[in-house]
Coordinates of C-alpha atoms in Angstrom, one line a residue:
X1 CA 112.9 -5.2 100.4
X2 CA 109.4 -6.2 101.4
X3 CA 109.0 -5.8 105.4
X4 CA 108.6 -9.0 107.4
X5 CA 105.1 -8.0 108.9
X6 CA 104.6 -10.7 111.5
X7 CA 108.1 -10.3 113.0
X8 CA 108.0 -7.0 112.9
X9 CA 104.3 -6.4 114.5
X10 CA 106.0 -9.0 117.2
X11 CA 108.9 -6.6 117.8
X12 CA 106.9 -3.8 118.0
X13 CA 104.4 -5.1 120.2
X14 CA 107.0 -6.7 122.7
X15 CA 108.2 -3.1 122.5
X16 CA 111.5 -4.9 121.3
X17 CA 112.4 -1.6 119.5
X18 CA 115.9 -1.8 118.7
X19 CA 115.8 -5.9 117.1
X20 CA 113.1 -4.0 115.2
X21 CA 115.3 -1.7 114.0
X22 CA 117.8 -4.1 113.5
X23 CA 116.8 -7.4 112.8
X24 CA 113.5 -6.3 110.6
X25 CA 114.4 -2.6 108.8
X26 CA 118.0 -3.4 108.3
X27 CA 119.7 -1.1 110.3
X28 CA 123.1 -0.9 112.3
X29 CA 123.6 -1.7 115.7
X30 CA 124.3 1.3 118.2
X31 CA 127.6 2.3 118.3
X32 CA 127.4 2.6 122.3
X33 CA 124.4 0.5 124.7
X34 CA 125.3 2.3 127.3
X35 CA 122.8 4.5 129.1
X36 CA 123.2 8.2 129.9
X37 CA 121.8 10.6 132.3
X38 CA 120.7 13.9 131.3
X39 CA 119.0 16.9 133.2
X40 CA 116.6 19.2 130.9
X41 CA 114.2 21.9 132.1
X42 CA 115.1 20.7 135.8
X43 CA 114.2 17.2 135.0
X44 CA 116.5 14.0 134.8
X45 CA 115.8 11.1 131.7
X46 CA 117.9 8.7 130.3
X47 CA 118.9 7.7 126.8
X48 CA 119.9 4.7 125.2
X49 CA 120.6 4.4 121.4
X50 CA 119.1 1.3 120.1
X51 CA 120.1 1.6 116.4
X52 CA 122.5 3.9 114.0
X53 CA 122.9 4.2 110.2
X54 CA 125.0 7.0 108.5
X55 CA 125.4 8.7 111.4
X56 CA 121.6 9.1 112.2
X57 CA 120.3 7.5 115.5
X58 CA 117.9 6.2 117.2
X59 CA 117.7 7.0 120.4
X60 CA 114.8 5.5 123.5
X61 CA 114.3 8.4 126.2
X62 CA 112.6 7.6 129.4
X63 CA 111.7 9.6 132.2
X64 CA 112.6 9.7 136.4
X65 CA 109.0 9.3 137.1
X66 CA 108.0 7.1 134.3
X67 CA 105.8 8.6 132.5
X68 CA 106.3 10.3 128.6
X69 CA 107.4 14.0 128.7
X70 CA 104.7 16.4 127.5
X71 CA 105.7 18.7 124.3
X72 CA 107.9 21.2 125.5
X73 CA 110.0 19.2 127.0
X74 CA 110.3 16.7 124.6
X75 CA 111.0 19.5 122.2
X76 CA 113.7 20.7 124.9
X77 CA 114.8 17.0 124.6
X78 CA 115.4 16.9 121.0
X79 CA 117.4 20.1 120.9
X80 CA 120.0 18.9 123.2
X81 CA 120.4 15.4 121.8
X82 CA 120.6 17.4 118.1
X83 CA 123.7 19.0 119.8
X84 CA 125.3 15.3 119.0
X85 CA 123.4 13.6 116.7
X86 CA 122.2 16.1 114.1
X87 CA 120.1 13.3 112.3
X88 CA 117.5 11.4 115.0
X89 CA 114.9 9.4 115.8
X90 CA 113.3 9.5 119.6
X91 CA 111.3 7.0 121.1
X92 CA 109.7 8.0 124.3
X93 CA 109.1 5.2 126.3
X94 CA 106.9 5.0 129.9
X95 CA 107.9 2.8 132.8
X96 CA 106.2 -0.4 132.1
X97 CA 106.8 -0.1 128.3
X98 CA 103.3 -0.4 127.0
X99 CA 103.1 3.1 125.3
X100 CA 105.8 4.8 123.3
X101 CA 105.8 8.1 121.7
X102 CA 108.1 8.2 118.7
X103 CA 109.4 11.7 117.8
X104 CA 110.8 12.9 114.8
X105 CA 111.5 16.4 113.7
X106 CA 111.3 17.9 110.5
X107 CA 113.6 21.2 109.4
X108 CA 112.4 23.4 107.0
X109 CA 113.4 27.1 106.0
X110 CA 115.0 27.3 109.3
X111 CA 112.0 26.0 111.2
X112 CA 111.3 22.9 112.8
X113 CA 108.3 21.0 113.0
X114 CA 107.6 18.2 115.1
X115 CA 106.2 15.0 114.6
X116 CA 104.4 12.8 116.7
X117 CA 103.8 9.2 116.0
X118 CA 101.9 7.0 119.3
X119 CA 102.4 3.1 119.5
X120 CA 100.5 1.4 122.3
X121 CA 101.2 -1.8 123.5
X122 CA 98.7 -4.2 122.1
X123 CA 97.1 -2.3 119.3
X124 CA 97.1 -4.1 116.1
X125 CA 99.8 -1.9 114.7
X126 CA 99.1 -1.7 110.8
X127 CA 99.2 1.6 110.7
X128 CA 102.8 1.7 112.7
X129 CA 103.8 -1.0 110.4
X130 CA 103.1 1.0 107.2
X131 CA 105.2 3.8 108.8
X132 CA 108.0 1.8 109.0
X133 CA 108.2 0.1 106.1
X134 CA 109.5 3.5 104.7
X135 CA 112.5 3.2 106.7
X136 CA 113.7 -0.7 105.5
X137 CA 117.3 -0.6 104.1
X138 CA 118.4 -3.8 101.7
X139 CA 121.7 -5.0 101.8
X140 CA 121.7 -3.9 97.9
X141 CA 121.2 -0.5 98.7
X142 CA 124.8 -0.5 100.5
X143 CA 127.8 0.6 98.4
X144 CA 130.5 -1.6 98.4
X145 CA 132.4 -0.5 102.1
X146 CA 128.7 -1.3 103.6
X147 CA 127.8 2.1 103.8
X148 CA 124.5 4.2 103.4
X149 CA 124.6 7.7 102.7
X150 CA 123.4 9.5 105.5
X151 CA 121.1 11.9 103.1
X152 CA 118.9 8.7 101.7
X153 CA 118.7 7.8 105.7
X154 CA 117.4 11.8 106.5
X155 CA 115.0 11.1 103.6
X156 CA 113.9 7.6 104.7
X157 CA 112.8 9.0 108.1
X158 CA 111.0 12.0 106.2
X159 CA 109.2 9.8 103.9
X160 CA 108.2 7.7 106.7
X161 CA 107.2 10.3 109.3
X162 CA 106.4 13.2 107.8
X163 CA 103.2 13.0 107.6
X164 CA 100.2 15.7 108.5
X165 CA 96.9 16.1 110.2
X166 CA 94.3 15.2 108.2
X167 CA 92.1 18.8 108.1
X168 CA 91.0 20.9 105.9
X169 CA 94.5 21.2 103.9
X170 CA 94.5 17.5 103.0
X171 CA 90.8 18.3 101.5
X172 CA 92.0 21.4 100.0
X173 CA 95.2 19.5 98.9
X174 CA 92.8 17.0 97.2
X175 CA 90.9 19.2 95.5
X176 CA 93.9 21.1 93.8
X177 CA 94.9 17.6 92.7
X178 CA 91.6 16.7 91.4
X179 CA 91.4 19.7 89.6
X180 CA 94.7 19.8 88.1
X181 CA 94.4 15.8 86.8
X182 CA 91.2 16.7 84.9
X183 CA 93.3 19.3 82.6
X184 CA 96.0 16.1 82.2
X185 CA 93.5 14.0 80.8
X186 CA 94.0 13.8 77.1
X187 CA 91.8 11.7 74.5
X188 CA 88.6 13.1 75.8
X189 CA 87.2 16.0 74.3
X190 CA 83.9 16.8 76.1
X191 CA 84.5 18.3 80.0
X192 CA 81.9 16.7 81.0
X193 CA 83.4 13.5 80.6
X194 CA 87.0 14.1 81.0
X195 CA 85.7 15.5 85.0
X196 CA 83.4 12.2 85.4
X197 CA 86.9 10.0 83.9
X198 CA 88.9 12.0 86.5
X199 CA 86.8 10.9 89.6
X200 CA 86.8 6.9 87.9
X201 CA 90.7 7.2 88.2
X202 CA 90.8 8.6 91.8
X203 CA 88.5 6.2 93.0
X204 CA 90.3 3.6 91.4
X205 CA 93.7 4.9 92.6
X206 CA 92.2 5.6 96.3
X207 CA 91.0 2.0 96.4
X208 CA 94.4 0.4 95.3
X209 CA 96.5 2.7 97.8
X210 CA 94.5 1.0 100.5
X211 CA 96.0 -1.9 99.4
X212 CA 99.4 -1.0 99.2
X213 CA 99.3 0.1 102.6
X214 CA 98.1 -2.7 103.5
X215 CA 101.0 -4.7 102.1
X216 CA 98.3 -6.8 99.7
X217 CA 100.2 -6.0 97.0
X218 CA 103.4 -7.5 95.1
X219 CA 104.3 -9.5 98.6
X220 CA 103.9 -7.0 100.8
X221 CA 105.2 -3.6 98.9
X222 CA 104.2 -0.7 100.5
X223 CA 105.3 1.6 98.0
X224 CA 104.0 -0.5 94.7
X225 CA 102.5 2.1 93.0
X226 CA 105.8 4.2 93.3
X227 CA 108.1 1.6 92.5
X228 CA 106.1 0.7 89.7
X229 CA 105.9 4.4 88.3
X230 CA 110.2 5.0 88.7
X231 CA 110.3 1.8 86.6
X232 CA 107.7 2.9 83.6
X233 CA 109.6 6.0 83.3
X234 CA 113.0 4.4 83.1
X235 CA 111.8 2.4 79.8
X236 CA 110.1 5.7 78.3
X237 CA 108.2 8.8 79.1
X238 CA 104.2 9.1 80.1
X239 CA 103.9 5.0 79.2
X240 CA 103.0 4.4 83.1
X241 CA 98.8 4.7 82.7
X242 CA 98.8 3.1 79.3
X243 CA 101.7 0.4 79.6
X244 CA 101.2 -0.3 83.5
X245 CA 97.6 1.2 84.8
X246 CA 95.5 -0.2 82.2
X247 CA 97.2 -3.7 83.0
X248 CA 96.6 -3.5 86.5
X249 CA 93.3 -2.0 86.3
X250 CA 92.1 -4.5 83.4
X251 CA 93.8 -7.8 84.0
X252 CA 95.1 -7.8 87.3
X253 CA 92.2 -7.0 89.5
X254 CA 89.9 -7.9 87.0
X255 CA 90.8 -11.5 85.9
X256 CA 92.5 -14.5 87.6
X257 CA 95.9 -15.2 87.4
X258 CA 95.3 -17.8 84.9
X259 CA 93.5 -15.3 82.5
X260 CA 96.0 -13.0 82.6
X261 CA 98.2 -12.3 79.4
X262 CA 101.9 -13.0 79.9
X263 CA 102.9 -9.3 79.5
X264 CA 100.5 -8.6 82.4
X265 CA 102.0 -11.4 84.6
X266 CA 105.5 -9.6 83.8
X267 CA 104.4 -5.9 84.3
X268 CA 102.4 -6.6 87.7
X269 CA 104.1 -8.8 89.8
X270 CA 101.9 -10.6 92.5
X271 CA 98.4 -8.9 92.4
X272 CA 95.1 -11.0 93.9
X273 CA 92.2 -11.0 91.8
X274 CA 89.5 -9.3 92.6
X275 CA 86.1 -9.7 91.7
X276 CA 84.0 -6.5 91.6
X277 CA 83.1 -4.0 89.1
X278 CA 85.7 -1.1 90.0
X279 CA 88.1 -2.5 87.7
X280 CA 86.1 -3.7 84.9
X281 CA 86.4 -1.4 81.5
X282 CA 83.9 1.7 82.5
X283 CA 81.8 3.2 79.9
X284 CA 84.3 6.2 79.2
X285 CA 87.2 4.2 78.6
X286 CA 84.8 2.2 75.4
X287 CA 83.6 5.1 74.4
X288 CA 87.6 6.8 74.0
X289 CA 89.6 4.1 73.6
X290 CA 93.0 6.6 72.9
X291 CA 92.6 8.3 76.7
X292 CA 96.0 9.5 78.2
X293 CA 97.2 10.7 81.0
X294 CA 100.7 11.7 81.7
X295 CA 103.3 10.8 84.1
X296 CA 103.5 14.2 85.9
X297 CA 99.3 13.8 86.9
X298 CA 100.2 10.3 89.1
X299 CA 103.8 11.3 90.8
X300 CA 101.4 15.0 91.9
X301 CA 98.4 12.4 93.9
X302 CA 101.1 9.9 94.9
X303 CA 103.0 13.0 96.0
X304 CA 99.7 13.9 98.0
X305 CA 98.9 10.4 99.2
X306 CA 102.7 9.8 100.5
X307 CA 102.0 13.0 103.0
X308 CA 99.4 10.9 105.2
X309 CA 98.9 7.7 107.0
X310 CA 96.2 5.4 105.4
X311 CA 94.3 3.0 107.7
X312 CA 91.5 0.7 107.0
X313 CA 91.0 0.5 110.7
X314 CA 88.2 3.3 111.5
X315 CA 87.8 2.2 114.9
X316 CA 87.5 4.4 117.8
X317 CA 91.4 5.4 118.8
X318 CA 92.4 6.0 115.7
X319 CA 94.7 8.7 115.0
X320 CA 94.4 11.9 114.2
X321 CA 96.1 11.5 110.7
X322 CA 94.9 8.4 109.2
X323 CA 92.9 8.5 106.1
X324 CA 90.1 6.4 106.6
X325 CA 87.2 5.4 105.0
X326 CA 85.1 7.8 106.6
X327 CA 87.7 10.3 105.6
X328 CA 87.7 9.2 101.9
X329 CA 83.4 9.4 102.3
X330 CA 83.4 13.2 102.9
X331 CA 86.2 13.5 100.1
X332 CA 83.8 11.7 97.8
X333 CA 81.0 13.3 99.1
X334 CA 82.6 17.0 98.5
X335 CA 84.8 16.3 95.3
X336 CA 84.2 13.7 93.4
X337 CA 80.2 12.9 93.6
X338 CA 78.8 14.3 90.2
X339 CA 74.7 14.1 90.7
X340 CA 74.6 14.1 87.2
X341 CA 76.3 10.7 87.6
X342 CA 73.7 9.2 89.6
X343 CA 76.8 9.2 92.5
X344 CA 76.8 9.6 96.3
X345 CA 78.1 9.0 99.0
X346 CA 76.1 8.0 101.9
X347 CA 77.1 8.8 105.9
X348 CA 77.9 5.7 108.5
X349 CA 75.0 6.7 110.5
X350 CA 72.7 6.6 107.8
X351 CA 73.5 3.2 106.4
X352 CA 74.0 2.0 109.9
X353 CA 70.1 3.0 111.0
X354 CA 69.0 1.7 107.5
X355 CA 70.2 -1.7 108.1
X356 CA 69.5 -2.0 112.3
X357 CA 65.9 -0.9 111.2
X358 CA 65.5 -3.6 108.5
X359 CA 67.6 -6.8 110.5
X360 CA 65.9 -5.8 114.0
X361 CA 62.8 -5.4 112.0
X362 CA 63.2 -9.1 110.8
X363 CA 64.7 -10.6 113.8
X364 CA 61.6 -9.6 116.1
X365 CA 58.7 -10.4 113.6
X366 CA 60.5 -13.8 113.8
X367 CA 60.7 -14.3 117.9
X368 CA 57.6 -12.0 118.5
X369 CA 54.4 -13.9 119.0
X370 CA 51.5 -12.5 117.0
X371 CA 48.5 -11.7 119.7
X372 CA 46.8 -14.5 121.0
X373 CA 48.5 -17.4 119.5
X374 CA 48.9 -20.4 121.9
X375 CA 52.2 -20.6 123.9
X376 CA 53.4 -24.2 123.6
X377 CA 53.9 -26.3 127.4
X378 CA 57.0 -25.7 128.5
X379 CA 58.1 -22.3 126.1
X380 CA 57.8 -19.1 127.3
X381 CA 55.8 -16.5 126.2
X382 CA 58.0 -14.2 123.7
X383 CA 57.4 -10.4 122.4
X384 CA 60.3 -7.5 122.6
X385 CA 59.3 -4.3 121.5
X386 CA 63.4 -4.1 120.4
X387 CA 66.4 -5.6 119.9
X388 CA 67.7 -4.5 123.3
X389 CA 64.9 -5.9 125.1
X390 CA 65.2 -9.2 123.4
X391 CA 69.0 -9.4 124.3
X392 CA 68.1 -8.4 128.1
X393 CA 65.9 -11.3 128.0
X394 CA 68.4 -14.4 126.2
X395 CA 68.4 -17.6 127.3
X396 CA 69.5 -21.2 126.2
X397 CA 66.1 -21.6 124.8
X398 CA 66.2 -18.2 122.7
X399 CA 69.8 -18.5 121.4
X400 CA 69.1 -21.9 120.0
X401 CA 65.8 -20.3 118.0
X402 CA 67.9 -17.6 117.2
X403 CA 71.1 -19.4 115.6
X404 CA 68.9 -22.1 114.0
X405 CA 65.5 -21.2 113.1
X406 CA 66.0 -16.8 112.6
X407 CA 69.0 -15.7 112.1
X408 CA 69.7 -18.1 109.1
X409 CA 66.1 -16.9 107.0
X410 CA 66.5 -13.8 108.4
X411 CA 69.9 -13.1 106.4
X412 CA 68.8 -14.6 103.4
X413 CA 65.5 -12.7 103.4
X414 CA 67.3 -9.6 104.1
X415 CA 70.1 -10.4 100.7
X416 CA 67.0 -10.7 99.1
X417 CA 65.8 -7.4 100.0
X418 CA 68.5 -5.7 99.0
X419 CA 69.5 -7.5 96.0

């Protein structure tokens, strides 16, 4: 079941946690409201469950003096509320319920590792919301005395919160997969070209898992790419890059929906077309039309991918373990640019300088007065040495040169430029 993304992003933002639960990812509702003391470490807090399924619970904690317990004691938390509810979910909640602190722990070879997963009141919340969407439940997935087993609802909250600092392990991780889908490639019999194919995939495959996390694909599937893979294999072994990729790659980002051939339409679902080169046929796939590549080299990167958040969302506050674009630039910059290729990545703050240089550049030689020309009666004499100055110094007089006279030539001398 897709997940409602405007109710939900109001639930979470209202900090309306349990109708969230409830209402939006199809769970139960607690089996108790009523909220009990309890003294850990010396300290008192209360907990409320706010939603159950299959005996796993979810459970907000809040504190005497209002503020959200630091690690220990949230792990001392945990490991008396395990002592009744083996399988849970805490949210740790401050006093005026604008930031919340949800905390899951994962067990593994008798150890425990915690997760920590921040929602502040007021952030836009797509990265939250692609968490969650791993924990949705459809009425279809209920067997037939409305129950859930309590294993799928253990491996729901894995799948959703398990997820790990981006450091150098993810790069490493990436590199292993990189490596290991080059030897998958069949139908090209050169290295060469089979390592330069490898990096068109990823980059491909990194561009459309943006998407899905996103929920731009298939009305709102966060997990299209996987769905679509357990499907391929249930009609037929390795078919999912030739019978499904290829389609996706080659009609549904590449042509309208009109264009597309019925069998596409069928195999895709709803997918916006999009006009760019990524997804038009590269020069490998003319030059070996018979490439393969097997189920095993997809479910290893989705595998990967599944592991960490994905944000488009760069901004500063981001967490810790998104993958970001300026994450995926130093992957392409260490792993997948080939200089033989003519392919690199360039930093933010290069491109950034690049373009301030050239749009300042243009902006002033417009305002700026050349020396000595006549100042009209009534104007006021104009020269900025830079873009700072000249935004110290805006009046009505300036911002009406600037939005109708500038800025307009300005852009389209500067697409010019760069086209």
């Amino acid at each position: 079941m897709a997940i409602n993304f405007a109710q939900t992003r109001k639930h979470l933002n209202d900090f309306l946690f349990g109708r969230l639960f409830v209402e939006e990812l199809g769970w139960s509702l607690p089996t108790s409201r009523q909220t009990a003391p309890m003294n850990v470490g010396g300290a008192t807090y209360q907990r409320r469950q706010i939603a159950q399924l299959a005996g796993a619970v979810v459970l907000e904690v809040s504190s005497a003096d209002g503020q959200i317990p630091d690690a220990k004691a949230r792990a001392a938390i945990h490991k008396e509320i395990s002592k009744l509810h083996h399988e849970n979910l805490l949210i740790f909640v401050d006093k005026g319920r604008t930031q919340s602190l949800w905390y899951w722990v994962k067990r593994q070879n008798g150890k425990t590792f915690a997760r920590d997963h921040y929602y502040i009141k007021g952030q836009p919340g797509d990265l939250f919301i692609s968490k969650l969407s791993g924990m949705v439940f459809d009425l279809s997935e209920f067997d037939e005395t409305g129950n859930v087993s309590v294993v799928e609802v253990a491996s729901r909250l894995k799948s959703a919160l398990d997820v790990q600092r981006v450091t150098k392990q993810f790069y490493g991780e990436f590199e292993q997969q990189h490596l290991a889908f080059i030897e998958l490639i069949e139908g090209i019999k050169h290295e060469h070209d089979r390592r330069w194919y490898a990096s068109v995939l990823l980059n491909r495959l990194m561009f459309i898992y943006f998407l899905q996390r996103k929920f731009f694909l298939d009305n709102g599937d966060g997990a299209y790419l996987q769905h679509k893979l357990a499907a391929s294999k249930e009609h037929g072994k390795n078919l999912f890059y030739s019978h499904f990729m290829r389609l996706l790659f080659f009609e549904g980002f590449a042509k309208p929906d009109d264009k597309r051939s019925p069998e596409a339409k069928a195999a895709l679902g709803s997918i916006k077309y999009l006009n760019g080169g990524l997804f038009l046929p590269h020069t490998l796939e003319t030059k070996y039309p018979n490439i393969r590549v097997p189920d095993s080299a997809f479910e290893n990167l989705f595998g990967l991918f599944q592991r960490y958040s994905w944000n488009l969302n760069d901004a500063p506050g981001g967490e810790d373990n998104e993958i970001n674009p300026d994450v995926l630039g130093y992957i392409f910059e260490k792993y997948i640019n080939q200089k033989a290729f003519g392919a690199y990545y360039t930093r933010p703050e290069i491109t950034e300088y690049l373009c301030e240089r050239t749009i300042h550049q243009l902006i002033l030689d417009a305002i700026n007065l050349p020396d000595g020309a006549p100042v009209l009666p009534g104007a006021k004499a104009r020269r900025y040495e830079s873009m700072a100055d000249l935004l110290m110094d805006l009046d009505a007089q300036l911002c009406t040169k600037l939005l109708i006279q500038v800025l307009p030539p300005s852009i389209k001398r500067y697409q010019n430029y760069t086209t």
